[in-house]
């Protein structure tokens, strides 16, 4: 992001920008480019496509860009509203909603509905959140400490805690769903056995 408020050579700022981008594609944070690479390409952990495909990489980068624009415009709208400029705030919000639709369009190609499942979506989310609190944010925190950026350290500490909580929440949902499906399978098995006994009696 072209940000005039910070030193572009700061590794901490680059890491915060990378973290923001990763949150947009958190289903595969572990495949992001190095934090200091200015032209970052977010590569999702996606089993549906060839990871070497330039088109897929471009779609992933476009998804990250549209997603970041959506969040950034909503933030700008918040600032404008706080400053008393309602018209500009609404303009940003309207555009932000369009950016969401653009991002969904890219996701339709990257994660085809016909090939997805609730369990798969949860697993993608768990992998992303786990990577954030075990690898990404701890590394970013080390850099922030080295640069003496206390505000960034505090922000990163909060994100580590929240990412861990999110991963645990998704795991709980996945485990609950697995138990529910297992119970349904047993019910269906009993029904099938009952129907078979009736059929045998009629034969």
PDB file of C-alpha atoms in Angstrom:
ATOM      1  CA  UNK A   1       0.000   0.000   0.000  1.00  0.00           C
ATOM      2  CA  UNK A   2       1.266   3.464  -0.835  1.00  0.00           C
ATOM      3  CA  UNK A   3       1.219   4.961   2.653  1.00  0.00           C
ATOM      4  CA  UNK A   4       2.699   8.448   3.178  1.00  0.00           C
ATOM      5  CA  UNK A   5       2.451   8.221   6.970  1.00  0.00           C
ATOM      6  CA  UNK A   6       5.246   5.708   7.543  1.00  0.00           C
ATOM      7  CA  UNK A   7       8.799   4.949   6.507  1.00  0.00           C
ATOM      8  CA  UNK A   8       8.516   2.643   3.460  1.00  0.00           C
ATOM      9  CA  UNK A   9      11.770   0.956   4.501  1.00  0.00           C
ATOM     10  CA  UNK A  10      10.348  -0.100   7.881  1.00  0.00           C
ATOM     11  CA  UNK A  11      10.135  -3.876   8.184  1.00  0.00           C
ATOM     12  CA  UNK A  12       7.440  -3.502  10.858  1.00  0.00           C
ATOM     13  CA  UNK A  13       5.217  -1.453   8.533  1.00  0.00           C
ATOM     14  CA  UNK A  14       5.803  -3.950   5.730  1.00  0.00           C
ATOM     15  CA  UNK A  15       4.836  -6.756   8.117  1.00  0.00           C
ATOM     16  CA  UNK A  16       1.656  -4.961   9.209  1.00  0.00           C
ATOM     17  CA  UNK A  17       0.709  -4.480   5.555  1.00  0.00           C
ATOM     18  CA  UNK A  18       1.438  -8.152   4.895  1.00  0.00           C
ATOM     19  CA  UNK A  19      -0.662  -9.150   7.912  1.00  0.00           C
ATOM     20  CA  UNK A  20      -3.543  -7.042   6.618  1.00  0.00           C
ATOM     21  CA  UNK A  21      -3.294  -8.749   3.236  1.00  0.00           C
ATOM     22  CA  UNK A  22      -3.021 -12.179   4.848  1.00  0.00           C
ATOM     23  CA  UNK A  23      -6.248 -11.616   6.780  1.00  0.00           C
ATOM     24  CA  UNK A  24      -7.927 -11.154   3.420  1.00  0.00           C
ATOM     25  CA  UNK A  25      -6.717 -14.573   2.333  1.00  0.00           C
ATOM     26  CA  UNK A  26      -6.315 -16.188   5.751  1.00  0.00           C
ATOM     27  CA  UNK A  27      -7.414 -19.560   4.464  1.00  0.00           C
ATOM     28  CA  UNK A  28      -3.817 -19.943   3.309  1.00  0.00           C
ATOM     29  CA  UNK A  29      -1.664 -17.495   5.188  1.00  0.00           C
ATOM     30  CA  UNK A  30       1.151 -20.012   5.290  1.00  0.00           C
ATOM     31  CA  UNK A  31       1.720 -19.540   1.563  1.00  0.00           C
ATOM     32  CA  UNK A  32       2.276 -15.781   1.545  1.00  0.00           C
ATOM     33  CA  UNK A  33       5.294 -14.144   0.009  1.00  0.00           C
ATOM     34  CA  UNK A  34       8.108 -12.838   2.259  1.00  0.00           C
ATOM     35  CA  UNK A  35       6.967  -9.759   4.253  1.00  0.00           C
ATOM     36  CA  UNK A  36       9.578  -7.450   2.753  1.00  0.00           C
ATOM     37  CA  UNK A  37       8.646  -8.272  -0.839  1.00  0.00           C
ATOM     38  CA  UNK A  38       6.817  -5.124  -1.897  1.00  0.00           C
ATOM     39  CA  UNK A  39       4.874  -6.817  -4.706  1.00  0.00           C
ATOM     40  CA  UNK A  40       3.354  -9.511  -2.525  1.00  0.00           C
ATOM     41  CA  UNK A  41       1.489 -12.372  -4.097  1.00  0.00           C
ATOM     42  CA  UNK A  42      -0.865 -14.199  -1.788  1.00  0.00           C
ATOM     43  CA  UNK A  43      -0.852 -17.888  -2.719  1.00  0.00           C
ATOM     44  CA  UNK A  44      -3.793 -19.761  -1.213  1.00  0.00           C
ATOM     45  CA  UNK A  45      -3.627 -23.348  -0.028  1.00  0.00           C
ATOM     46  CA  UNK A  46      -6.028 -24.391  -2.730  1.00  0.00           C
ATOM     47  CA  UNK A  47      -6.334 -28.051  -3.770  1.00  0.00           C
ATOM     48  CA  UNK A  48      -8.583 -27.194  -6.701  1.00  0.00           C
ATOM     49  CA  UNK A  49      -5.993 -25.577  -8.962  1.00  0.00           C
ATOM     50  CA  UNK A  50      -2.434 -25.907 -10.194  1.00  0.00           C
ATOM     51  CA  UNK A  51      -0.326 -23.747  -7.809  1.00  0.00           C
ATOM     52  CA  UNK A  52       2.054 -22.981 -10.674  1.00  0.00           C
ATOM     53  CA  UNK A  53      -0.691 -21.385 -12.768  1.00  0.00           C
ATOM     54  CA  UNK A  54      -0.067 -17.685 -13.391  1.00  0.00           C
ATOM     55  CA  UNK A  55      -3.805 -17.125 -13.922  1.00  0.00           C
ATOM     56  CA  UNK A  56      -4.651 -18.644 -10.544  1.00  0.00           C
ATOM     57  CA  UNK A  57      -1.931 -16.563  -8.888  1.00  0.00           C
ATOM     58  CA  UNK A  58      -3.374 -13.469 -10.547  1.00  0.00           C
ATOM     59  CA  UNK A  59      -6.898 -14.313  -9.374  1.00  0.00           C
ATOM     60  CA  UNK A  60      -5.597 -14.775  -5.825  1.00  0.00           C
ATOM     61  CA  UNK A  61      -3.755 -11.451  -5.981  1.00  0.00           C
ATOM     62  CA  UNK A  62      -6.871  -9.771  -7.376  1.00  0.00           C
ATOM     63  CA  UNK A  63      -8.976 -11.290  -4.588  1.00  0.00           C
ATOM     64  CA  UNK A  64      -6.560  -9.957  -1.973  1.00  0.00           C
ATOM     65  CA  UNK A  65      -6.586  -6.524  -3.602  1.00  0.00           C
ATOM     66  CA  UNK A  66     -10.381  -6.279  -3.810  1.00  0.00           C
ATOM     67  CA  UNK A  67     -10.728  -7.524  -0.225  1.00  0.00           C
ATOM     68  CA  UNK A  68      -8.209  -5.020   1.088  1.00  0.00           C
ATOM     69  CA  UNK A  69      -9.918  -2.216  -0.828  1.00  0.00           C
ATOM     70  CA  UNK A  70     -13.238  -3.167   0.777  1.00  0.00           C
ATOM     71  CA  UNK A  71     -11.851  -2.967   4.322  1.00  0.00           C
ATOM     72  CA  UNK A  72      -9.815   0.160   3.607  1.00  0.00           C
ATOM     73  CA  UNK A  73     -12.817   1.995   2.114  1.00  0.00           C
ATOM     74  CA  UNK A  74     -14.982   1.069   5.084  1.00  0.00           C
ATOM     75  CA  UNK A  75     -12.270   2.442   7.362  1.00  0.00           C
ATOM     76  CA  UNK A  76     -12.088   5.635   5.290  1.00  0.00           C
ATOM     77  CA  UNK A  77     -15.885   5.914   5.511  1.00  0.00           C
ATOM     78  CA  UNK A  78     -15.646   5.626   9.301  1.00  0.00           C
ATOM     79  CA  UNK A  79     -13.063   8.407   9.403  1.00  0.00           C
ATOM     80  CA  UNK A  80     -15.077  10.665   7.082  1.00  0.00           C
ATOM     81  CA  UNK A  81     -18.234  10.171   9.155  1.00  0.00           C
ATOM     82  CA  UNK A  82     -16.362  10.999  12.356  1.00  0.00           C
ATOM     83  CA  UNK A  83     -15.135  14.175  10.633  1.00  0.00           C
ATOM     84  CA  UNK A  84     -18.681  15.150   9.673  1.00  0.00           C
ATOM     85  CA  UNK A  85     -18.493  14.356   5.952  1.00  0.00           C
ATOM     86  CA  UNK A  86     -21.468  12.023   5.495  1.00  0.00           C
ATOM     87  CA  UNK A  87     -21.556  12.234   1.690  1.00  0.00           C
ATOM     88  CA  UNK A  88     -17.968  11.067   1.306  1.00  0.00           C
ATOM     89  CA  UNK A  89     -18.530   8.351   3.897  1.00  0.00           C
ATOM     90  CA  UNK A  90     -21.474   7.005   1.910  1.00  0.00           C
ATOM     91  CA  UNK A  91     -19.470   7.129  -1.312  1.00  0.00           C
ATOM     92  CA  UNK A  92     -16.748   5.005   0.275  1.00  0.00           C
ATOM     93  CA  UNK A  93     -19.302   2.549   1.689  1.00  0.00           C
ATOM     94  CA  UNK A  94     -21.045   2.140  -1.661  1.00  0.00           C
ATOM     95  CA  UNK A  95     -17.754   1.407  -3.389  1.00  0.00           C
ATOM     96  CA  UNK A  96     -16.735  -0.961  -0.591  1.00  0.00           C
ATOM     97  CA  UNK A  97     -19.837  -3.056  -1.240  1.00  0.00           C
ATOM     98  CA  UNK A  98     -18.916  -3.286  -4.915  1.00  0.00           C
ATOM     99  CA  UNK A  99     -15.429  -4.453  -3.987  1.00  0.00           C
ATOM    100  CA  UNK A 100     -16.976  -7.308  -1.985  1.00  0.00           C
ATOM    101  CA  UNK A 101     -18.874  -8.461  -5.065  1.00  0.00           C
ATOM    102  CA  UNK A 102     -15.661  -8.347  -7.077  1.00  0.00           C
ATOM    103  CA  UNK A 103     -13.897 -10.445  -4.442  1.00  0.00           C
ATOM    104  CA  UNK A 104     -16.758 -12.970  -4.397  1.00  0.00           C
ATOM    105  CA  UNK A 105     -16.493 -13.256  -8.169  1.00  0.00           C
ATOM    106  CA  UNK A 106     -12.836 -14.215  -7.862  1.00  0.00           C
ATOM    107  CA  UNK A 107     -13.639 -16.703  -5.083  1.00  0.00           C
ATOM    108  CA  UNK A 108     -16.281 -18.345  -7.268  1.00  0.00           C
ATOM    109  CA  UNK A 109     -13.451 -19.265  -9.631  1.00  0.00           C
ATOM    110  CA  UNK A 110     -10.882 -20.106  -6.956  1.00  0.00           C
ATOM    111  CA  UNK A 111     -13.191 -22.108  -4.682  1.00  0.00           C
ATOM    112  CA  UNK A 112     -16.002 -23.537  -6.841  1.00  0.00           C
ATOM    113  CA  UNK A 113     -19.146 -24.101  -4.805  1.00  0.00           C
ATOM    114  CA  UNK A 114     -19.623 -27.561  -6.308  1.00  0.00           C
ATOM    115  CA  UNK A 115     -16.272 -28.665  -4.899  1.00  0.00           C
ATOM    116  CA  UNK A 116     -16.544 -27.068  -1.450  1.00  0.00           C
ATOM    117  CA  UNK A 117     -18.117 -28.290   1.789  1.00  0.00           C
ATOM    118  CA  UNK A 118     -18.661 -26.764   5.239  1.00  0.00           C
ATOM    119  CA  UNK A 119     -15.990 -29.053   6.697  1.00  0.00           C
ATOM    120  CA  UNK A 120     -13.518 -28.047   4.008  1.00  0.00           C
ATOM    121  CA  UNK A 121     -14.193 -24.353   4.573  1.00  0.00           C
ATOM    122  CA  UNK A 122     -13.628 -24.812   8.315  1.00  0.00           C
ATOM    123  CA  UNK A 123     -10.375 -26.661   7.704  1.00  0.00           C
ATOM    124  CA  UNK A 124      -9.085 -23.865   5.458  1.00  0.00           C
ATOM    125  CA  UNK A 125      -9.945 -21.351   8.189  1.00  0.00           C
ATOM    126  CA  UNK A 126      -8.264 -23.414  10.929  1.00  0.00           C
ATOM    127  CA  UNK A 127      -5.072 -23.716   8.890  1.00  0.00           C
ATOM    128  CA  UNK A 128      -4.947 -19.981   8.242  1.00  0.00           C
ATOM    129  CA  UNK A 129      -5.642 -18.884  11.820  1.00  0.00           C
ATOM    130  CA  UNK A 130      -3.198 -21.435  13.232  1.00  0.00           C
ATOM    131  CA  UNK A 131      -0.438 -20.222  10.934  1.00  0.00           C
ATOM    132  CA  UNK A 132      -1.098 -16.649  12.027  1.00  0.00           C
ATOM    133  CA  UNK A 133      -0.603 -17.205  15.762  1.00  0.00           C
ATOM    134  CA  UNK A 134       2.129 -19.857  15.538  1.00  0.00           C
ATOM    135  CA  UNK A 135       4.341 -18.485  12.753  1.00  0.00           C
ATOM    136  CA  UNK A 136       3.398 -15.225  11.080  1.00  0.00           C
ATOM    137  CA  UNK A 137       2.618 -12.899  13.985  1.00  0.00           C
ATOM    138  CA  UNK A 138       5.439 -14.145  16.261  1.00  0.00           C
ATOM    139  CA  UNK A 139       7.950 -13.349  13.504  1.00  0.00           C
ATOM    140  CA  UNK A 140       6.370  -9.947  12.916  1.00  0.00           C
ATOM    141  CA  UNK A 141       6.444  -9.268  16.671  1.00  0.00           C
ATOM    142  CA  UNK A 142      10.170  -9.948  16.792  1.00  0.00           C
ATOM    143  CA  UNK A 143      10.745  -7.349  14.074  1.00  0.00           C
ATOM    144  CA  UNK A 144       8.523  -4.787  15.820  1.00  0.00           C
ATOM    145  CA  UNK A 145      10.409  -5.263  19.068  1.00  0.00           C
ATOM    146  CA  UNK A 146      13.738  -4.854  17.254  1.00  0.00           C
ATOM    147  CA  UNK A 147      12.528  -1.587  15.700  1.00  0.00           C
ATOM    148  CA  UNK A 148      11.117  -0.340  18.993  1.00  0.00           C
ATOM    149  CA  UNK A 149       7.570  -0.006  17.661  1.00  0.00           C
ATOM    150  CA  UNK A 150       5.597  -0.501  20.880  1.00  0.00           C
ATOM    151  CA  UNK A 151       2.229   0.208  19.256  1.00  0.00           C
ATOM    152  CA  UNK A 152       2.821  -2.496  16.662  1.00  0.00           C
ATOM    153  CA  UNK A 153       3.919  -4.968  19.352  1.00  0.00           C
ATOM    154  CA  UNK A 154       0.687  -4.365  21.252  1.00  0.00           C
ATOM    155  CA  UNK A 155      -1.407  -4.758  18.099  1.00  0.00           C
ATOM    156  CA  UNK A 156       0.394  -7.967  17.152  1.00  0.00           C
ATOM    157  CA  UNK A 157      -0.015  -9.414  20.658  1.00  0.00           C
ATOM    158  CA  UNK A 158      -3.751  -8.821  20.402  1.00  0.00           C
ATOM    159  CA  UNK A 159      -3.859 -10.469  16.992  1.00  0.00           C
ATOM    160  CA  UNK A 160      -1.961 -13.516  18.245  1.00  0.00           C
ATOM    161  CA  UNK A 161      -4.528 -13.999  21.007  1.00  0.00           C
ATOM    162  CA  UNK A 162      -7.473 -13.474  18.683  1.00  0.00           C
ATOM    163  CA  UNK A 163      -6.117 -15.767  15.962  1.00  0.00           C
ATOM    164  CA  UNK A 164      -5.647 -18.535  18.544  1.00  0.00           C
ATOM    165  CA  UNK A 165      -9.224 -17.985  19.741  1.00  0.00           C
ATOM    166  CA  UNK A 166     -10.568 -18.033  16.180  1.00  0.00           C
ATOM    167  CA  UNK A 167      -8.754 -21.293  15.407  1.00  0.00           C
ATOM    168  CA  UNK A 168     -10.171 -22.907  18.534  1.00  0.00           C
ATOM    169  CA  UNK A 169     -13.678 -21.713  17.690  1.00  0.00           C
ATOM    170  CA  UNK A 170     -13.464 -23.144  14.178  1.00  0.00           C
ATOM    171  CA  UNK A 171     -12.094 -26.431  15.545  1.00  0.00           C
ATOM    172  CA  UNK A 172     -15.005 -26.674  17.974  1.00  0.00           C
ATOM    173  CA  UNK A 173     -17.501 -26.106  15.166  1.00  0.00           C
ATOM    174  CA  UNK A 174     -15.773 -28.726  12.990  1.00  0.00           C
ATOM    175  CA  UNK A 175     -15.710 -31.288  15.795  1.00  0.00           C
ATOM    176  CA  UNK A 176     -19.360 -30.649  16.596  1.00  0.00           C
ATOM    177  CA  UNK A 177     -20.293 -31.064  12.943  1.00  0.00           C
ATOM    178  CA  UNK A 178     -18.314 -34.317  12.721  1.00  0.00           C
ATOM    179  CA  UNK A 179     -20.182 -35.723  15.731  1.00  0.00           C
ATOM    180  CA  UNK A 180     -23.491 -34.633  14.263  1.00  0.00           C
ATOM    181  CA  UNK A 181     -22.760 -36.286  10.924  1.00  0.00           C
ATOM    182  CA  UNK A 182     -21.601 -39.453  12.687  1.00  0.00           C
ATOM    183  CA  UNK A 183     -24.860 -39.595  14.639  1.00  0.00           C
ATOM    184  CA  UNK A 184     -26.873 -39.057  11.459  1.00  0.00           C
ATOM    185  CA  UNK A 185     -24.940 -41.851   9.769  1.00  0.00           C
ATOM    186  CA  UNK A 186     -25.905 -44.240  12.564  1.00  0.00           C
ATOM    187  CA  UNK A 187     -29.555 -43.218  12.254  1.00  0.00           C
ATOM    188  CA  UNK A 188     -29.461 -43.779   8.502  1.00  0.00           C
ATOM    189  CA  UNK A 189     -27.826 -47.146   9.065  1.00  0.00           C
ATOM    190  CA  UNK A 190     -30.641 -48.191  11.411  1.00  0.00           C
ATOM    191  CA  UNK A 191     -33.227 -47.013   8.910  1.00  0.00           C
ATOM    192  CA  UNK A 192     -31.554 -48.969   6.134  1.00  0.00           C
ATOM    193  CA  UNK A 193     -31.481 -52.112   8.287  1.00  0.00           C
ATOM    194  CA  UNK A 194     -35.150 -51.658   9.165  1.00  0.00           C
ATOM    195  CA  UNK A 195     -36.141 -51.253   5.511  1.00  0.00           C
ATOM    196  CA  UNK A 196     -34.096 -54.311   4.598  1.00  0.00           C
ATOM    197  CA  UNK A 197     -35.889 -56.441   7.242  1.00  0.00           C
ATOM    198  CA  UNK A 198     -39.267 -55.301   5.936  1.00  0.00           C
ATOM    199  CA  UNK A 199     -38.172 -56.071   2.396  1.00  0.00           C
ATOM    200  CA  UNK A 200     -36.961 -59.525   3.454  1.00  0.00           C
ATOM    201  CA  UNK A 201     -40.332 -60.255   5.065  1.00  0.00           C
ATOM    202  CA  UNK A 202     -42.168 -59.296   1.893  1.00  0.00           C
ATOM    203  CA  UNK A 203     -39.926 -61.410  -0.296  1.00  0.00           C
TER     204      UNK A 203
END
